[in-house]
Amino acid sequence: SLLRFSGCVSELSDFTGEKRFREIIEDDYVTPKSVKRVLLCSGKVYYDLLEKQQSEKRKDVAILRLEQLYPTPLGQLQDIVKNFPAMKELVWVQEEPENMGAWPYIVREYDGSDIKLVSREASASPATGFNKQHQKEQAAIVEKAFGKFEKNQRKITV
């Protein structure tokens, strides 16, 4: 839960004055010209991805947070992605199973594009119900998000 997570806070000024809601939050940790993979995500998984990115000093992987799923700011996202001239892969990462979460919607929005997926395997249940197994799967999702896709591989599920 992000309820008491110290990294997930907003200042009062974020809601007043000239600041406004951002549909997409860009990655200020990376240099756009060095990015080869862009991870797109929404929600809590961002903080797990961020921890790995910074602990391993991965400047070749950018993390974009999609804060507004509907209507999807597709034009804005396409403009942001154009800022990564060396990008080879755009990957949606979610902790939910493949058939749940935002992925089914995102893949429809990106009809015909080359977006890839890292998630849990499709399932009738949103979670295993066992904390150890959940943590193991969560770690695998993060690892795979930064790992290598095989040629023509469109998804990695754990």
PDB file of C-alpha atoms in Angstrom:
ATOM      1  CA  SER A   1       0.000   0.000   0.000  1.00  0.00           C
ATOM      2  CA  LEU A   2       1.158   3.528  -0.727  1.00  0.00           C
ATOM      3  CA  LEU A   3      -0.909   5.004   2.096  1.00  0.00           C
ATOM      4  CA  ARG A   4       2.043   5.458   4.458  1.00  0.00           C
ATOM      5  CA  PHE A   5       4.874   5.167   1.938  1.00  0.00           C
ATOM      6  CA  SER A   6       7.270   8.086   2.460  1.00  0.00           C
ATOM      7  CA  GLY A   7       8.253   8.281  -1.212  1.00  0.00           C
ATOM      8  CA  CYS A   8       4.672   8.872  -2.269  1.00  0.00           C
ATOM      9  CA  VAL A   9       3.877  12.340  -0.970  1.00  0.00           C
ATOM     10  CA  SER A  10       2.681  15.629  -2.381  1.00  0.00           C
ATOM     11  CA  GLU A  11       3.242  19.127  -1.146  1.00  0.00           C
ATOM     12  CA  LEU A  12       0.242  21.414  -0.666  1.00  0.00           C
ATOM     13  CA  SER A  13       1.671  23.589  -3.450  1.00  0.00           C
ATOM     14  CA  ASP A  14       1.218  20.643  -5.841  1.00  0.00           C
ATOM     15  CA  PHE A  15      -2.529  21.264  -5.645  1.00  0.00           C
ATOM     16  CA  THR A  16      -2.591  25.047  -5.746  1.00  0.00           C
ATOM     17  CA  GLY A  17      -1.193  27.892  -7.793  1.00  0.00           C
ATOM     18  CA  GLU A  18       0.386  27.207 -11.158  1.00  0.00           C
ATOM     19  CA  LYS A  19       1.031  23.520 -10.638  1.00  0.00           C
ATOM     20  CA  ARG A  20      -1.477  21.124 -12.112  1.00  0.00           C
ATOM     21  CA  PHE A  21      -2.269  17.447 -12.443  1.00  0.00           C
ATOM     22  CA  ARG A  22       0.196  15.688 -14.742  1.00  0.00           C
ATOM     23  CA  GLU A  23      -1.230  12.892 -16.866  1.00  0.00           C
ATOM     24  CA  ILE A  24       2.267  11.486 -17.377  1.00  0.00           C
ATOM     25  CA  ILE A  25       5.202  11.962 -15.024  1.00  0.00           C
ATOM     26  CA  GLU A  26       8.525  11.855 -16.834  1.00  0.00           C
ATOM     27  CA  ASP A  27      11.801  10.390 -15.598  1.00  0.00           C
ATOM     28  CA  ASP A  28      14.291  13.091 -14.594  1.00  0.00           C
ATOM     29  CA  TYR A  29      16.933  10.523 -13.557  1.00  0.00           C
ATOM     30  CA  VAL A  30      17.970   9.621 -17.116  1.00  0.00           C
ATOM     31  CA  THR A  31      19.502  11.441 -20.064  1.00  0.00           C
ATOM     32  CA  PRO A  32      17.050  10.937 -22.962  1.00  0.00           C
ATOM     33  CA  LYS A  33      19.710  10.244 -25.602  1.00  0.00           C
ATOM     34  CA  SER A  34      21.114   7.299 -23.596  1.00  0.00           C
ATOM     35  CA  VAL A  35      17.759   5.541 -23.054  1.00  0.00           C
ATOM     36  CA  LYS A  36      17.293   2.234 -24.868  1.00  0.00           C
ATOM     37  CA  ARG A  37      14.168   1.010 -23.051  1.00  0.00           C
ATOM     38  CA  VAL A  38      11.193   2.952 -21.737  1.00  0.00           C
ATOM     39  CA  LEU A  39       9.128   1.357 -18.985  1.00  0.00           C
ATOM     40  CA  LEU A  40       5.555   2.575 -18.781  1.00  0.00           C
ATOM     41  CA  CYS A  41       3.667   1.880 -15.579  1.00  0.00           C
ATOM     42  CA  SER A  42       0.993   3.109 -13.234  1.00  0.00           C
ATOM     43  CA  GLY A  43       0.698   2.813  -9.474  1.00  0.00           C
ATOM     44  CA  LYS A  44       2.807   1.133  -6.841  1.00  0.00           C
ATOM     45  CA  VAL A  45       5.034  -0.887  -9.173  1.00  0.00           C
ATOM     46  CA  TYR A  46       6.722   2.401 -10.099  1.00  0.00           C
ATOM     47  CA  TYR A  47       8.472   2.558  -6.717  1.00  0.00           C
ATOM     48  CA  ASP A  48       9.851  -0.977  -7.103  1.00  0.00           C
ATOM     49  CA  LEU A  49      11.123  -0.119 -10.597  1.00  0.00           C
ATOM     50  CA  LEU A  50      12.600   3.169  -9.366  1.00  0.00           C
ATOM     51  CA  GLU A  51      14.486   1.418  -6.561  1.00  0.00           C
ATOM     52  CA  LYS A  52      16.109  -1.000  -9.024  1.00  0.00           C
ATOM     53  CA  GLN A  53      16.844   1.731 -11.580  1.00  0.00           C
ATOM     54  CA  GLN A  54      18.645   3.883  -9.038  1.00  0.00           C
ATOM     55  CA  SER A  55      20.386   1.122  -7.073  1.00  0.00           C
ATOM     56  CA  GLU A  56      21.864  -0.255 -10.311  1.00  0.00           C
ATOM     57  CA  LYS A  57      22.377   3.222 -11.804  1.00  0.00           C
ATOM     58  CA  ARG A  58      20.443   2.226 -14.926  1.00  0.00           C
ATOM     59  CA  LYS A  59      20.537   5.379 -17.024  1.00  0.00           C
ATOM     60  CA  ASP A  60      19.625   3.332 -20.121  1.00  0.00           C
ATOM     61  CA  VAL A  61      16.092   2.635 -18.845  1.00  0.00           C
ATOM     62  CA  ALA A  62      13.547   5.424 -18.381  1.00  0.00           C
ATOM     63  CA  ILE A  63      10.419   5.003 -16.265  1.00  0.00           C
ATOM     64  CA  LEU A  64       7.302   6.936 -17.266  1.00  0.00           C
ATOM     65  CA  ARG A  65       4.326   7.016 -14.905  1.00  0.00           C
ATOM     66  CA  LEU A  66       0.957   7.049 -16.586  1.00  0.00           C
ATOM     67  CA  GLU A  67      -1.152   8.835 -13.984  1.00  0.00           C
ATOM     68  CA  GLN A  68      -4.268   9.147 -16.157  1.00  0.00           C
ATOM     69  CA  LEU A  69      -5.426   5.931 -17.752  1.00  0.00           C
ATOM     70  CA  TYR A  70      -8.619   7.286 -19.296  1.00  0.00           C
ATOM     71  CA  PRO A  71      -8.806   9.119 -21.484  1.00  0.00           C
ATOM     72  CA  THR A  72      -5.281   8.045 -22.308  1.00  0.00           C
ATOM     73  CA  PRO A  73      -3.050  11.009 -23.169  1.00  0.00           C
ATOM     74  CA  LEU A  74      -1.784   9.105 -26.203  1.00  0.00           C
ATOM     75  CA  GLY A  75      -0.548  12.143 -28.130  1.00  0.00           C
ATOM     76  CA  GLN A  76       1.335  13.431 -25.099  1.00  0.00           C
ATOM     77  CA  LEU A  77       2.872  10.007 -24.514  1.00  0.00           C
ATOM     78  CA  GLN A  78       3.961   9.697 -28.147  1.00  0.00           C
ATOM     79  CA  ASP A  79       5.571  13.147 -27.939  1.00  0.00           C
ATOM     80  CA  ILE A  80       7.471  12.177 -24.782  1.00  0.00           C
ATOM     81  CA  VAL A  81       8.658   8.876 -26.262  1.00  0.00           C
ATOM     82  CA  LYS A  82      10.041  10.754 -29.295  1.00  0.00           C
ATOM     83  CA  ASN A  83      12.521  12.391 -26.897  1.00  0.00           C
ATOM     84  CA  PHE A  84      14.340   9.041 -26.608  1.00  0.00           C
ATOM     85  CA  PRO A  85      16.087   8.720 -29.998  1.00  0.00           C
ATOM     86  CA  ALA A  86      17.958   5.507 -29.069  1.00  0.00           C
ATOM     87  CA  MET A  87      14.864   3.759 -27.641  1.00  0.00           C
ATOM     88  CA  LYS A  88      14.463   0.207 -28.888  1.00  0.00           C
ATOM     89  CA  GLU A  89      11.676  -1.018 -26.582  1.00  0.00           C
ATOM     90  CA  LEU A  90       8.536   0.418 -25.021  1.00  0.00           C
ATOM     91  CA  VAL A  91       7.367  -1.876 -22.212  1.00  0.00           C
ATOM     92  CA  TRP A  92       4.192  -1.748 -20.107  1.00  0.00           C
ATOM     93  CA  VAL A  93       4.921  -3.088 -16.598  1.00  0.00           C
ATOM     94  CA  GLN A  94       2.185  -4.037 -14.154  1.00  0.00           C
ATOM     95  CA  GLU A  95       1.975  -6.175 -11.050  1.00  0.00           C
ATOM     96  CA  GLU A  96      -1.491  -7.446 -11.946  1.00  0.00           C
ATOM     97  CA  PRO A  97      -1.975 -10.571 -14.078  1.00  0.00           C
ATOM     98  CA  GLU A  98      -1.875 -10.094 -17.848  1.00  0.00           C
ATOM     99  CA  ASN A  99      -5.669 -10.252 -18.182  1.00  0.00           C
ATOM    100  CA  MET A 100      -6.242  -7.676 -15.424  1.00  0.00           C
ATOM    101  CA  GLY A 101      -5.005  -4.225 -14.534  1.00  0.00           C
ATOM    102  CA  ALA A 102      -4.519  -1.622 -17.243  1.00  0.00           C
ATOM    103  CA  TRP A 103      -2.803  -3.851 -19.832  1.00  0.00           C
ATOM    104  CA  PRO A 104      -5.927  -4.968 -21.763  1.00  0.00           C
ATOM    105  CA  TYR A 105      -6.867  -1.301 -22.144  1.00  0.00           C
ATOM    106  CA  ILE A 106      -3.339  -0.077 -22.918  1.00  0.00           C
ATOM    107  CA  VAL A 107      -2.800  -2.676 -25.646  1.00  0.00           C
ATOM    108  CA  ARG A 108      -6.070  -1.583 -27.298  1.00  0.00           C
ATOM    109  CA  GLU A 109      -5.010   2.056 -27.163  1.00  0.00           C
ATOM    110  CA  TYR A 110      -1.680   1.169 -28.785  1.00  0.00           C
ATOM    111  CA  ASP A 111      -3.310  -0.848 -31.537  1.00  0.00           C
ATOM    112  CA  GLY A 112      -0.643  -1.938 -33.997  1.00  0.00           C
ATOM    113  CA  SER A 113       2.295  -0.478 -32.094  1.00  0.00           C
ATOM    114  CA  ASP A 114       5.253  -2.339 -30.726  1.00  0.00           C
ATOM    115  CA  ILE A 115       4.522  -2.118 -26.992  1.00  0.00           C
ATOM    116  CA  LYS A 116       5.669  -5.075 -24.884  1.00  0.00           C
ATOM    117  CA  LEU A 117       4.444  -6.422 -21.541  1.00  0.00           C
ATOM    118  CA  VAL A 118       5.931  -7.552 -18.241  1.00  0.00           C
ATOM    119  CA  SER A 119       3.330  -8.808 -15.741  1.00  0.00           C
ATOM    120  CA  ARG A 120       2.076 -11.805 -13.825  1.00  0.00           C
ATOM    121  CA  GLU A 121       0.625 -14.635 -15.918  1.00  0.00           C
ATOM    122  CA  ALA A 122      -3.072 -14.424 -16.798  1.00  0.00           C
ATOM    123  CA  SER A 123      -5.118 -15.676 -13.880  1.00  0.00           C
ATOM    124  CA  ALA A 124      -8.641 -15.899 -12.494  1.00  0.00           C
ATOM    125  CA  SER A 125      -7.322 -14.398  -9.257  1.00  0.00           C
ATOM    126  CA  PRO A 126      -5.578 -11.027  -8.890  1.00  0.00           C
ATOM    127  CA  ALA A 127      -3.046 -12.426  -6.393  1.00  0.00           C
ATOM    128  CA  THR A 128      -1.692 -15.712  -5.072  1.00  0.00           C
ATOM    129  CA  GLY A 129      -2.870 -15.165  -1.508  1.00  0.00           C
ATOM    130  CA  PHE A 130       0.560 -16.106  -0.159  1.00  0.00           C
ATOM    131  CA  ASN A 131       2.823 -13.216   0.790  1.00  0.00           C
ATOM    132  CA  LYS A 132       6.099 -15.055   0.101  1.00  0.00           C
ATOM    133  CA  GLN A 133       4.913 -16.062  -3.363  1.00  0.00           C
ATOM    134  CA  HIS A 134       3.653 -12.536  -4.032  1.00  0.00           C
ATOM    135  CA  GLN A 135       7.014 -11.028  -3.056  1.00  0.00           C
ATOM    136  CA  LYS A 136       8.852 -13.557  -5.230  1.00  0.00           C
ATOM    137  CA  GLU A 137       6.643 -12.722  -8.229  1.00  0.00           C
ATOM    138  CA  GLN A 138       6.979  -8.990  -7.595  1.00  0.00           C
ATOM    139  CA  ALA A 139      10.771  -9.248  -7.559  1.00  0.00           C
ATOM    140  CA  ALA A 140      10.646 -11.269 -10.790  1.00  0.00           C
ATOM    141  CA  ILE A 141       8.490  -8.610 -12.482  1.00  0.00           C
ATOM    142  CA  VAL A 142      11.005  -5.903 -11.597  1.00  0.00           C
ATOM    143  CA  GLU A 143      13.933  -8.080 -12.682  1.00  0.00           C
ATOM    144  CA  LYS A 144      12.297  -8.939 -16.010  1.00  0.00           C
ATOM    145  CA  ALA A 145      11.387  -5.294 -16.668  1.00  0.00           C
ATOM    146  CA  PHE A 146      15.102  -4.470 -16.711  1.00  0.00           C
ATOM    147  CA  GLY A 147      16.105  -7.777 -18.329  1.00  0.00           C
ATOM    148  CA  LYS A 148      16.414  -8.838 -21.931  1.00  0.00           C
ATOM    149  CA  PHE A 149      13.593  -9.643 -24.320  1.00  0.00           C
ATOM    150  CA  GLU A 150      14.326 -12.305 -26.917  1.00  0.00           C
ATOM    151  CA  LYS A 151      13.984 -11.325 -30.564  1.00  0.00           C
ATOM    152  CA  ASN A 152      10.283 -10.946 -31.481  1.00  0.00           C
ATOM    153  CA  GLN A 153       9.228 -11.619 -27.863  1.00  0.00           C
ATOM    154  CA  ARG A 154       6.201  -9.453 -27.025  1.00  0.00           C
ATOM    155  CA  LYS A 155       5.648 -10.327 -23.377  1.00  0.00           C
ATOM    156  CA  ILE A 156       7.243 -11.755 -20.275  1.00  0.00           C
ATOM    157  CA  THR A 157       4.954 -13.108 -17.575  1.00  0.00           C
ATOM    158  CA  VAL A 158       5.935 -14.500 -14.186  1.00  0.00           C
TER     159      VAL A 158
END
